[in-house]
Coordinates of C-alpha atoms and ligand atoms in Angstrom, one line a residue:
Chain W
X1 CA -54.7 -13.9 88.8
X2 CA -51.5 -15.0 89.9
X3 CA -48.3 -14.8 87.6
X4 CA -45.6 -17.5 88.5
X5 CA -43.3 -16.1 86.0
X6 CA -43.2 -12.2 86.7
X7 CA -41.3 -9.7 84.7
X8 CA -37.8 -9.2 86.0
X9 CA -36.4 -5.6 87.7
X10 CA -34.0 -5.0 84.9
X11 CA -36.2 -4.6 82.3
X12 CA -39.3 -2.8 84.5
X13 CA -36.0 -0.6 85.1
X14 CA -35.3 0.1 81.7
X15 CA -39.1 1.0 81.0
X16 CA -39.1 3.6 83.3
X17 CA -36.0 4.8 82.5
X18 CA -36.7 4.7 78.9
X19 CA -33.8 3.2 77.5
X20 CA -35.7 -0.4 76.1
X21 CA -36.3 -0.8 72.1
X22 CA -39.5 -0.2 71.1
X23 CA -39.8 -3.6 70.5
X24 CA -38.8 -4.2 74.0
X25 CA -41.8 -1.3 75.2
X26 CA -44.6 -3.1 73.8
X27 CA -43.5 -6.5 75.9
X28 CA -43.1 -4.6 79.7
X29 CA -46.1 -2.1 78.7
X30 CA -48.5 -5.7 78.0
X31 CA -46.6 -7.5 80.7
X32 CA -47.3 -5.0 83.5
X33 CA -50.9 -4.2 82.1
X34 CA -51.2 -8.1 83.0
X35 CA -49.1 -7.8 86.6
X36 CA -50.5 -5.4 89.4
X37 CA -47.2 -6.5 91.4
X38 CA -44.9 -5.4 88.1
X39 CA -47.3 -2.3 88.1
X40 CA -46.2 -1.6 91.2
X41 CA -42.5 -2.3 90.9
X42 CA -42.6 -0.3 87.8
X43 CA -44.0 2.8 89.8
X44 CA -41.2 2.5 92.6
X45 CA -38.6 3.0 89.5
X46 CA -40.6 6.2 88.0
X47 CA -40.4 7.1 91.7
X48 CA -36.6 6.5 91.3
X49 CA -36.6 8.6 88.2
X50 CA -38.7 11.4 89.7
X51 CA -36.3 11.6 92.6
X52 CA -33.7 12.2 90.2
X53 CA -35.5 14.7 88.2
X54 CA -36.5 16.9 91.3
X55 CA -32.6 16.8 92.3
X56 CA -31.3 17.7 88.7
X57 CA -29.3 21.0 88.5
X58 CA -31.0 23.0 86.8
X59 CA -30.4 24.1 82.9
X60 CA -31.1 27.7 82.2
X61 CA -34.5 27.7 80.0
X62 CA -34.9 30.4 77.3
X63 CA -36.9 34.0 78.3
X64 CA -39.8 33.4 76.2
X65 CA -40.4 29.8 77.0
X66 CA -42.5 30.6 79.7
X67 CA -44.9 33.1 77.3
X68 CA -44.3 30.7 74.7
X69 CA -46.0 27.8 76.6
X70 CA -48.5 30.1 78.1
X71 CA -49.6 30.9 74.7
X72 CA -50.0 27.8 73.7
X73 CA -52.6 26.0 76.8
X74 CA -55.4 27.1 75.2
X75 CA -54.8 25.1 72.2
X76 CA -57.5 22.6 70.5
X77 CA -56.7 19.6 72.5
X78 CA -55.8 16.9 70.0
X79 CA -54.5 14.3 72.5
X80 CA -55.3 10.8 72.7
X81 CA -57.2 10.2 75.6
X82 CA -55.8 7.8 78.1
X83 CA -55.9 4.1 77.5
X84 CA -58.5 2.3 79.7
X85 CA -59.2 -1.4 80.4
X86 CA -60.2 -2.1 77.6
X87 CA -61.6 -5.7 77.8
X88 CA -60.8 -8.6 75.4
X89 CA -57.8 -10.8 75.2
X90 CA -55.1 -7.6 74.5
X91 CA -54.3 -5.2 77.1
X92 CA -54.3 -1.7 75.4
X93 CA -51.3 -1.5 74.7
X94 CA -51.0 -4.6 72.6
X95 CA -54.6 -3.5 70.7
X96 CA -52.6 -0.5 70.3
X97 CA -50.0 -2.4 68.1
X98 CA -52.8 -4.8 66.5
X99 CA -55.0 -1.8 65.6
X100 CA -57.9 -4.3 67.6
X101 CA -58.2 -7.5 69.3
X102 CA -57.2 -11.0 68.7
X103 CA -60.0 -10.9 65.8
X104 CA -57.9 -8.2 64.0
X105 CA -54.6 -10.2 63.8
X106 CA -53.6 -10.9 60.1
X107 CA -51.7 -13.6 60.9
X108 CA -49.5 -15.9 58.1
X109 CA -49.2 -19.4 58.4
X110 CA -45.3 -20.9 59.2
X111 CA -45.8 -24.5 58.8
X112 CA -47.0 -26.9 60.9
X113 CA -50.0 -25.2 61.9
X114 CA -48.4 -22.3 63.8
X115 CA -48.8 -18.8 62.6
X116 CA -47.1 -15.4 63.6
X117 CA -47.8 -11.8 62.8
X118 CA -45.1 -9.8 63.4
X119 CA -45.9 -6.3 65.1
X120 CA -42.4 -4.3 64.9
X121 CA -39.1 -5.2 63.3
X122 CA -36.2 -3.1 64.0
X123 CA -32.3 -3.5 64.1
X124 CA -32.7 -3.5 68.3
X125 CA -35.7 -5.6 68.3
X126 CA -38.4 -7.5 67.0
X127 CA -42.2 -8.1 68.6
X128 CA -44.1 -10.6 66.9
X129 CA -47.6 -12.4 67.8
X130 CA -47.2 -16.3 67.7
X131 CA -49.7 -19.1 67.7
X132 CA -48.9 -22.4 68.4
X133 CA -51.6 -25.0 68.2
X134 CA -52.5 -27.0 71.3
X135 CA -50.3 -30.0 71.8
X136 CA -47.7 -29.0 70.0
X137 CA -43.9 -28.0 70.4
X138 CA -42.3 -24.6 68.8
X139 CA -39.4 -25.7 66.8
X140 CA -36.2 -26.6 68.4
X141 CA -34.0 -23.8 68.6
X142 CA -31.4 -21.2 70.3
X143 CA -30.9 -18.0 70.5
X144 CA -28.2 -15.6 69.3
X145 CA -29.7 -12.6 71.7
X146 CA -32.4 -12.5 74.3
X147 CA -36.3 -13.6 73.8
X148 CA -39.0 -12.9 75.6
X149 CA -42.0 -14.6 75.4
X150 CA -45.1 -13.3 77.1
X151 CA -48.2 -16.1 77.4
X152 CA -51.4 -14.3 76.2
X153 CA -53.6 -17.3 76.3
X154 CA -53.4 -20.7 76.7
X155 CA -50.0 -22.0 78.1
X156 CA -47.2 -23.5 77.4
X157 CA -44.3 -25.8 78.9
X158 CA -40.5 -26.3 78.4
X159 CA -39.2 -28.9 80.7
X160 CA -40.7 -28.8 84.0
X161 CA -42.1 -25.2 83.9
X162 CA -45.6 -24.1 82.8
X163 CA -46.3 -20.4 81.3
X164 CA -50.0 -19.5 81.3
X165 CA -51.6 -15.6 81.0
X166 CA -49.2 -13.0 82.2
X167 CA -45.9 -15.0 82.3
X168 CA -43.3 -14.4 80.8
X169 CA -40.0 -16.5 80.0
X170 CA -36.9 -15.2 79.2
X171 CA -34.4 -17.1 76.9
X172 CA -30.6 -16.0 76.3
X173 CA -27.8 -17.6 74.7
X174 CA -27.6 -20.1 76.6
X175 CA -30.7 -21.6 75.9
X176 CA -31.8 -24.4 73.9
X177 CA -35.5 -25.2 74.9
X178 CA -38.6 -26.7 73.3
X179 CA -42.0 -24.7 74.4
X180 CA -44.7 -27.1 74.2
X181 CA -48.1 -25.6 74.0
X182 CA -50.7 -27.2 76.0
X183 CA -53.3 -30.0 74.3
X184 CA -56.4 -27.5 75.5
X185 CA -55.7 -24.6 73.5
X186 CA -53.8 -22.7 71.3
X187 CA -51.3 -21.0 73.1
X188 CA -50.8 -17.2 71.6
X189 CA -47.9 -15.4 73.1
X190 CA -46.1 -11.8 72.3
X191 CA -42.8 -13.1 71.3
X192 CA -40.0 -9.7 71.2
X193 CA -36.3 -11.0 70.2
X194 CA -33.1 -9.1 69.7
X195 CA -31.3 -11.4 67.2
X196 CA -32.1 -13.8 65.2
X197 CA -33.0 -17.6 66.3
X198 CA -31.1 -20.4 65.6
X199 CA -32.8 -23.6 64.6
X200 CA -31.3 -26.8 65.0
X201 CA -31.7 -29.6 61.8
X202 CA -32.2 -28.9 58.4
X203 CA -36.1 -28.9 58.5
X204 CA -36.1 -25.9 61.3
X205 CA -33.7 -23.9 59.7
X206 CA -36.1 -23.7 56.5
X207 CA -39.1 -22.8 58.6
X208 CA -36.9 -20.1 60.3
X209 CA -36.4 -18.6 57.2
X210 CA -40.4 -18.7 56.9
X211 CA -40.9 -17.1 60.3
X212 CA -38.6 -14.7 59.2
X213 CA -36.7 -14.7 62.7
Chain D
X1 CA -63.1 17.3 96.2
X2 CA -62.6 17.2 100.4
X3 CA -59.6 14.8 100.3
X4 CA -57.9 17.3 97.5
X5 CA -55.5 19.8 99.7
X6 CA -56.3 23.7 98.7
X7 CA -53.9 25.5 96.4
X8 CA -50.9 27.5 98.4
X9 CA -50.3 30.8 97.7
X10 CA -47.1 33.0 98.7
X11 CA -44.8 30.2 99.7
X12 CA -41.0 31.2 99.4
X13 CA -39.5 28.9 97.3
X14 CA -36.5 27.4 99.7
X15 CA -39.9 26.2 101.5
X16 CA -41.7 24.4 98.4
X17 CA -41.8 20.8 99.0
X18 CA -43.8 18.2 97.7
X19 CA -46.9 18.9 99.1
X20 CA -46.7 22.4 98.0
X21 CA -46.4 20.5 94.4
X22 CA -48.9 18.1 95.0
X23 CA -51.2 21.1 95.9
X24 CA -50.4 23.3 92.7
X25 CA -50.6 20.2 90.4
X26 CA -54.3 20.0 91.9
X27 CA -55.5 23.5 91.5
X28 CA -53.8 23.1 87.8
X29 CA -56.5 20.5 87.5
X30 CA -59.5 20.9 88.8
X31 CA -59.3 24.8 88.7
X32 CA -57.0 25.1 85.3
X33 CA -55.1 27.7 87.9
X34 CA -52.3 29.7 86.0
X35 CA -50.5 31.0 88.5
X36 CA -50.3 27.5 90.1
X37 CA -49.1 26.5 86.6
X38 CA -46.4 29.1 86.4
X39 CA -45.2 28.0 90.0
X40 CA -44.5 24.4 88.6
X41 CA -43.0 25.6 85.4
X42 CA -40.2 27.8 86.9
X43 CA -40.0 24.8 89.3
X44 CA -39.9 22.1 87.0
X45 CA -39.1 23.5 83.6
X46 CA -35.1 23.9 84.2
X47 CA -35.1 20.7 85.7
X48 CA -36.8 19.0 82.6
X49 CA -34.8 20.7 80.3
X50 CA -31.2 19.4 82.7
X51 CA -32.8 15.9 82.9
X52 CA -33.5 16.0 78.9
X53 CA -29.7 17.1 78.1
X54 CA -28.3 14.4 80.0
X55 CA -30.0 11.2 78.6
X56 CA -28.4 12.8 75.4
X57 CA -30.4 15.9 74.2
X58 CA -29.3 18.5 71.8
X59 CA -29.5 21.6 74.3
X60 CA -32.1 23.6 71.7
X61 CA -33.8 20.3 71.1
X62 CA -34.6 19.6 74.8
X63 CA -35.8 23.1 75.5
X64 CA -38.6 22.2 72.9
X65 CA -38.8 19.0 74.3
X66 CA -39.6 20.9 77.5
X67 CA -41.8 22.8 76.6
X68 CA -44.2 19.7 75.1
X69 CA -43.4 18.2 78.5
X70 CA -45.2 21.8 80.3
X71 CA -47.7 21.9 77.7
X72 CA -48.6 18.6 78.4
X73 CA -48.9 19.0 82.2
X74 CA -51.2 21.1 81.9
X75 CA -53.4 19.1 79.6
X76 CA -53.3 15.6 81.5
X77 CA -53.0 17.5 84.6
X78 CA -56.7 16.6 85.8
X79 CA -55.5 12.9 85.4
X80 CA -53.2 13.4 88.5
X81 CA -53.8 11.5 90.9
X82 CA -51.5 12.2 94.2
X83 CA -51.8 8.7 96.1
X84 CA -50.0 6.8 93.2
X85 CA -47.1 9.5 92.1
X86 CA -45.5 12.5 93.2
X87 CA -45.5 15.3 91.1
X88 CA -41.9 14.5 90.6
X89 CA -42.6 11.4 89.2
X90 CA -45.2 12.3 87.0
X91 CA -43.7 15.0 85.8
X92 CA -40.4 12.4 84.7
X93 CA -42.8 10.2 83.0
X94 CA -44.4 12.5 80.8
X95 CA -40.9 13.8 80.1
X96 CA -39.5 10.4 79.6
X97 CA -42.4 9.7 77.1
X98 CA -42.7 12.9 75.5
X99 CA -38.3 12.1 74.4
X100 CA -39.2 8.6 73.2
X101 CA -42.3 10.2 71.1
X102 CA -39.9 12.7 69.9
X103 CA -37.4 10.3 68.7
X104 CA -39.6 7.5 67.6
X105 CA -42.3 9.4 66.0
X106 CA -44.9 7.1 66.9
X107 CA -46.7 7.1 70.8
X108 CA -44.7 5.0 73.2
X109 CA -46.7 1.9 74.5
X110 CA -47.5 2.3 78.1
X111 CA -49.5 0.0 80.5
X112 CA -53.3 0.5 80.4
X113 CA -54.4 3.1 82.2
X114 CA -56.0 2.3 86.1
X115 CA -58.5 5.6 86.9
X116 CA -60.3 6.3 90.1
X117 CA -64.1 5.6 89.3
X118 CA -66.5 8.6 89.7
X119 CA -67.0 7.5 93.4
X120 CA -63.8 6.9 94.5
X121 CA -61.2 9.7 95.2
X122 CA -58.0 8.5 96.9
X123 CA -58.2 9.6 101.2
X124 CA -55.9 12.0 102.2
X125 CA -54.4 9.7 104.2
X126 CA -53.1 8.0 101.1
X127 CA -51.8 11.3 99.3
X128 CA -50.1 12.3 102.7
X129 CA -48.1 8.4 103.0
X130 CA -47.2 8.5 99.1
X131 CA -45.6 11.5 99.4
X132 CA -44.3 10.3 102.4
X133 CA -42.9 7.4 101.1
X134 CA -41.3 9.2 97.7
X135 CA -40.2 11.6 99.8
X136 CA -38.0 8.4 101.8
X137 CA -36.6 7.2 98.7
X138 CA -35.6 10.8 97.0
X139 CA -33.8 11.4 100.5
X140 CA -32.1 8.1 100.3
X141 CA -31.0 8.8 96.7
X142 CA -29.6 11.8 97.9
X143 CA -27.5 10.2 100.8
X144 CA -26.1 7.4 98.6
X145 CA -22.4 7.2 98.4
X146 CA -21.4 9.1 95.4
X147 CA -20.3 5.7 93.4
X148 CA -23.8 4.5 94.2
X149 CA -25.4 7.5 92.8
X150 CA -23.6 7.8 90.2
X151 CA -24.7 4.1 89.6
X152 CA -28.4 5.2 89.3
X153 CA -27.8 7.4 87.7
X154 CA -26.2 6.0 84.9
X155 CA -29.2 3.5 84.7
X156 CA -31.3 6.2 84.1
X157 CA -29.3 7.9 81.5
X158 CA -28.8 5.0 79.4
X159 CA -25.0 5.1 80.2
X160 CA -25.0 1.8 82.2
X161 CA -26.6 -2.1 81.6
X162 CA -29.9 -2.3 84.1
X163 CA -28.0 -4.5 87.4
X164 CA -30.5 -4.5 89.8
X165 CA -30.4 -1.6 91.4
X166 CA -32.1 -2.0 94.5
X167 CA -29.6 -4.8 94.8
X168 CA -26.7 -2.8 94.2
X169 CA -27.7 0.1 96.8
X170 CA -29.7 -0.7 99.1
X171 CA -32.5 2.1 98.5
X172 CA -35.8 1.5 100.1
X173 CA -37.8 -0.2 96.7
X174 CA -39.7 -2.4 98.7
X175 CA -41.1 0.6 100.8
X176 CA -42.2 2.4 97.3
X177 CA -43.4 -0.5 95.7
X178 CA -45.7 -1.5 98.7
X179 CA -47.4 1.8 99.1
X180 CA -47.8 2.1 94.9
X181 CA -49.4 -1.7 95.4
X182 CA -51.8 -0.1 97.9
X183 CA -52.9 2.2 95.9
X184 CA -53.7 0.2 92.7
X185 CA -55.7 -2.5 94.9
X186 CA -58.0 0.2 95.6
X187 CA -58.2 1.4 92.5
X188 CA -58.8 -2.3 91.3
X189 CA -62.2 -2.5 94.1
X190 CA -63.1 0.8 93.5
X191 CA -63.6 -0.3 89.8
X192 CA -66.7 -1.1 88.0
X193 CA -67.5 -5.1 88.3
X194 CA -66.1 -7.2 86.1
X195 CA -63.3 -4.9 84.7
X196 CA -61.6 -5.3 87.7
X197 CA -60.2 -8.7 86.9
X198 CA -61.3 -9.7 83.3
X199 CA -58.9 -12.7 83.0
X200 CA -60.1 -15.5 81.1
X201 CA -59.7 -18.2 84.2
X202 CA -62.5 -15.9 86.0
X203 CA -60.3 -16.0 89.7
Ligands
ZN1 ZN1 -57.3 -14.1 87.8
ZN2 ZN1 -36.7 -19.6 72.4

């Protein structure tokens, strides 16, 4: 599949650096499980990171820490085992957040047919599912920070662009836009913001406080 | 196991190098090899621990933080696999995790997971030109102007807003990225059918 709207450097460089919000995580960790190419920019930065690592100085470790961990290898095993493909709409790390599928979404309505399920809410970020039903547009509104909106299916458009499976748009302060979903099918998309939305008219600004965004 | 490079024994350390890493990181999993194990952690250990303190680690707390990080080496260490990382960089993304687990409490996302199938073991020739190629790029980091490096190096502290960094110093990304490309489109045909691409427009 071919993404038209890949992930950017800076955040792929913030993932492996580990500086992102969690919020922030979930949206590169789905995007690149989507994005071979952003899989593979995303290894040359943990390359980056290893380089610097492996040229550290090096901090003096304590005299048992060595026994210490030697003691403990033989330990029952209680990790997770890796994440796979999984299958279905979700990449693993988004079923990870759901606790399943599209099926196990527990979504709330916001008016107008659209409904959103919001995944993590912190004071550096939110992640929330949205569904927009085909044909029609999200409300019209701007934003006080930076969203990203990551197409899970269907697609969407906003002015001359489309966004289908794997894209992802990014919207900043400076953006007023109106993200139309396609008339095929409802588009869902992992929507991760940083500050509220502003809504523009009197009718938007009541279903924002709905949405809760 | 043919393309997997045996373990090294009595190597002085000034002449450890990345494939002498690559080669204990192996025999740690396929042969659960302690002294190969103990190798890496006087290796890697101090450097964890240094790595930890910078991106803003109590000095007591990322000694225990280290320690996960070791622990968990050897646990994952049969998941390995030399023609997509060096050990370098696998051993700074399990620390990088292991802090943001700490901190968080919950398990970082991360990308799914792409495994060699049963069949398919990555050629030598692959493991020799990745660490090849992450060699190139940890020598270019290391002749960067200092202001440069010190650019980077802020980006991987948290101390400085992600520019592009490739952009900003001219290290060899595209190099790194091409060979790490490689290696997941094998990966990709050397998967069973039809998890190889499961998008929903069936290209
Ligand atoms: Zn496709
Ligand atoms: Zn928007």
């Amino acid at each position: 599949m071919s993404i038209r709207h890949p992930i950017g450097d800076d955040l792929l460089l913030g993932f492996a650096a580990g500086t992102l919000p969690a919020a922030h995580d979930l949206v590169v960790a789905t995007a690149v499980s989507l994005d071979d190419d952003a899989r593979a920019r995303l290894g040359g930065f943990e390359t980056l990171g290893g380089a610097l690592l492996e040229q550290a100085d090096a901090a003096p470790v304590g005299d048992d820490a060595l026994t210490a961990v030697l003691g403990r290898l033989d330990e029952e095993e209680d990790m997770a085992p890796p994440r796979r493909i999984c299958g279905g709409i979700f990449p693993a790390p988004l079923q990870d957040a759901v606790g399943g599928d599209l099926a196990a979404v527990r979504w709330r309505p916001v008016g107008m047919g659209a409904r959103q399920a919001v995944l993590h809410r912190s004071p550096r970020g939110t992640a929330r599912l949205l569904s927009i039903p085909a044909g029609q547009a999200m409300p019209d509104h701007s934003h006080r920070g930076t969203e990203l909106t990551l197409v899970l299916t269907g697609a969407f458009r906003d002015g001359d662009l489309r966004f289908a499976r794997g894209d992802l748009q990014v919207a900043d302060a400076s953006t007023e836009h109106r993200p139309t979903a396609e008339p095929a099918e409802d588009c869902i998309c992992l929507v991760v913001t940083d500050a509220p939305l502003r809504f523009a008219g009197l009718l938007p600004r009541l279903f924002q406080r709905f949405l809760g965004i | 196991m043919s393309a997997r490079p045996e373990p090294e024994t009595h190597v002085a350390e000034t002449e450890k190098d990345d494939a002498h890493w690559t080669a204990q990181m192996i025999a740690v999993g396929a042969a659960r090899d302690r002294a190969a194990f103990e190798d890496l952690f006087r290796h890697y250990a101090p450097r964890i621990k240094a790595f930890l303190i910078r991106t803003g680690l109590a000095p007591p707390v990322a000694e225990d933080c280290m320690q996960d990080v070791m622990v968990t080496l050897w646990r994952k260490a049969h998941l390995y696999d030399p023609a997509r990382a060096s050990v370098a960089t696998w051993v700074f993304t399990i620390a990088r995790n292991r802090k943001i687990d700490m901190i968080r409490k919950t398990r970082r996302p991360e990308p799914e997971d792409l495994t060699w199938g049963p069949e398919a073991e990555p050629s030598q020739a692959d493991v020799v030109a990745m660490r090849q190629e992450s060699a190139r790029l940890a020598q270019a980091v290391a002749e960067l102007p200092e202001r440069q490096r010190d650019l980077v190096q802020r980006a991987f502290f948290g101390e400085a807003t992600h520019s592009e960094i490739a952009a900003a110093t001219g290290l060899p990304m595209g190099t790194i990225k091409s060979r790490i490309r490689l290696a997941i489109t094998r990966l990709r045909e050397a998967m069973p059918e039809g998890t190889a691409d499961r998008d929903r427009d069936g290209t």
